[in-house]
Amino acid sequence: MFISFEDYLKDVAADPSLKQVAETIARLSEAAIEVQRAISVGRITKTTHGDNSGQNASGETQKALDVFADEAFLRAAKSSHVLVYGSEEQDVPVVFDAGSLALAIDPLDGSSNIETNISVGTVFSLLPVHASHKEAPAEAFQQLGKNQLAAGFFIYGAQLLLVMTVGAGTRTFIHIAEQGGFFLLNEMNIPVTSREYSVNASNRRYWSSGIARYIKDVEAGEDGPRGRNFGMRYVGSLVAEAYRILQRGGVFLYPADQRAGYHEGRLRQLYEANPIAFCIEQAGGSATDGTTRILNLAPKDLHARTPLVFGSQSEVETIAEYIHVRSA
Ligand code: P6P
């Protein structure tokens, strides 16, 4: 008998400090179902799959579906316990009239993958709004990632999944439309060691020497210093990489590189790296910027980027050793 998401959230809400978190995640899950429906109808409806509708705060092309997803999660945030909403699709945070939480969100990460039917997702992070933030709620986003109350991501793919943590392990829930909701699939546990790495190797010439040497050595396999063969997977969709690693281990790297705009990597600290890092750590893995724990990094601004390495603890530690050696 599957445990329903509602029953799980009732358990979470039994802790008074997490009651509003549980109620907010319940609302986010309803928005995710709405987004899944919009994605699944494909290019039939121009309203959601129309061509680019503009640019987001970072100058990235916005697709109609990015805007659709942002509006769905904005409504969900406003009708739950969110006071301040920070989104990749919004230049500045949106402040509501009341609430106790700060929601940092990438409403639809990897939307360009939809045209090729590759899984995409929504990544979210919930932080507490303290009394000291009341005058300037957006300052709640300046907290360390380790202050997150909850985090997770929805995957819009062959299945609609929710992967989440409230700091007591990481769980996956599957949406079963016929049963009218999400149900617990499993608690995630990342193997400490791994033979699988995930990186966009076309950027090799831009990497630091430490990263370049780590990838060169894993590619050398049993003939090289690692003494064993590795496999490589790269989807180009953060939620797909994260879920694969949660399921079977591995290590993902999106390092800083020498291209303009990539000196801090590509991925966003507040609404991609922090929530993924929280889920990965709670499943027994590690997440760093190459050398420093992601959840200990002080945020710079809402749309700040950070280099990101996450997955099986032993490989994340090995990558840090390669970076330290090459920088010595
Ligand atoms: P690249 C998708 O656009 C995304 O933001 C992440 O989901 C993904 O991990 C990354 O970019 C892929 O970037 O430069 O390898 O195409």
PDB file of C-alpha atoms and ligand atoms in Angstrom, residues 109-110 113 200 203 234 236-238 252 254 262 266-267 272, ligand 1:
ATOM      1  CA  ASP A 109      14.559  24.546 -15.648  1.00  0.00           C
ATOM      2  CA  GLY A 110      15.801  23.391 -19.023  1.00  0.00           C
ATOM      3  CA  ASN A 113      14.677  20.450 -23.713  1.00  0.00           C
ATOM      4  CA  ASN A 200      29.461  18.804 -20.733  1.00  0.00           C
ATOM      5  CA  ASN A 203      33.652  22.860 -22.556  1.00  0.00           C
ATOM      6  CA  TYR A 234      24.993  13.934 -19.682  1.00  0.00           C
ATOM      7  CA  GLY A 236      21.607  18.661 -20.209  1.00  0.00           C
ATOM      8  CA  SER A 237      18.729  18.873 -17.715  1.00  0.00           C
ATOM      9  CA  LEU A 238      19.717  19.445 -14.072  1.00  0.00           C
ATOM     10  CA  PHE A 252      27.804  15.827 -11.793  1.00  0.00           C
ATOM     11  CA  TYR A 254      29.229  22.178 -13.937  1.00  0.00           C
ATOM     12  CA  TYR A 262      30.705  31.406 -16.957  1.00  0.00           C
ATOM     13  CA  ARG A 266      26.224  28.357 -15.225  1.00  0.00           C
ATOM     14  CA  LEU A 267      23.917  27.185 -12.464  1.00  0.00           C
ATOM     15  CA  GLU A 272      19.320  25.444  -8.336  1.00  0.00           C
TER      16      GLU A 272
HETATM   17  P1  P6P B   1      24.830  23.231 -20.924  1.00  0.00           P
HETATM   18  C1  P6P B   1      19.345  23.718 -18.666  1.00  0.00           C
HETATM   19  O1  P6P B   1      19.328  24.804 -19.561  1.00  0.00           O
HETATM   20  C2  P6P B   1      20.350  24.025 -17.562  1.00  0.00           C
HETATM   21  O2  P6P B   1      20.015  25.202 -16.912  1.00  0.00           O
HETATM   22  C3  P6P B   1      20.420  22.865 -16.588  1.00  0.00           C
HETATM   23  O3  P6P B   1      19.206  22.206 -16.447  1.00  0.00           O
HETATM   24  C4  P6P B   1      21.488  21.981 -17.190  1.00  0.00           C
HETATM   25  O4  P6P B   1      22.168  21.209 -16.219  1.00  0.00           O
HETATM   26  C5  P6P B   1      22.430  22.998 -17.850  1.00  0.00           C
HETATM   27  O5  P6P B   1      21.652  24.149 -18.145  1.00  0.00           O
HETATM   28  C6  P6P B   1      23.038  22.478 -19.144  1.00  0.00           C
HETATM   29  O6  P6P B   1      23.946  23.466 -19.598  1.00  0.00           O
HETATM   30  O7  P6P B   1      25.758  24.423 -20.976  1.00  0.00           O
HETATM   31  O8  P6P B   1      25.592  21.931 -20.715  1.00  0.00           O
HETATM   32  O9  P6P B   1      23.862  23.151 -22.061  1.00  0.00           O
END
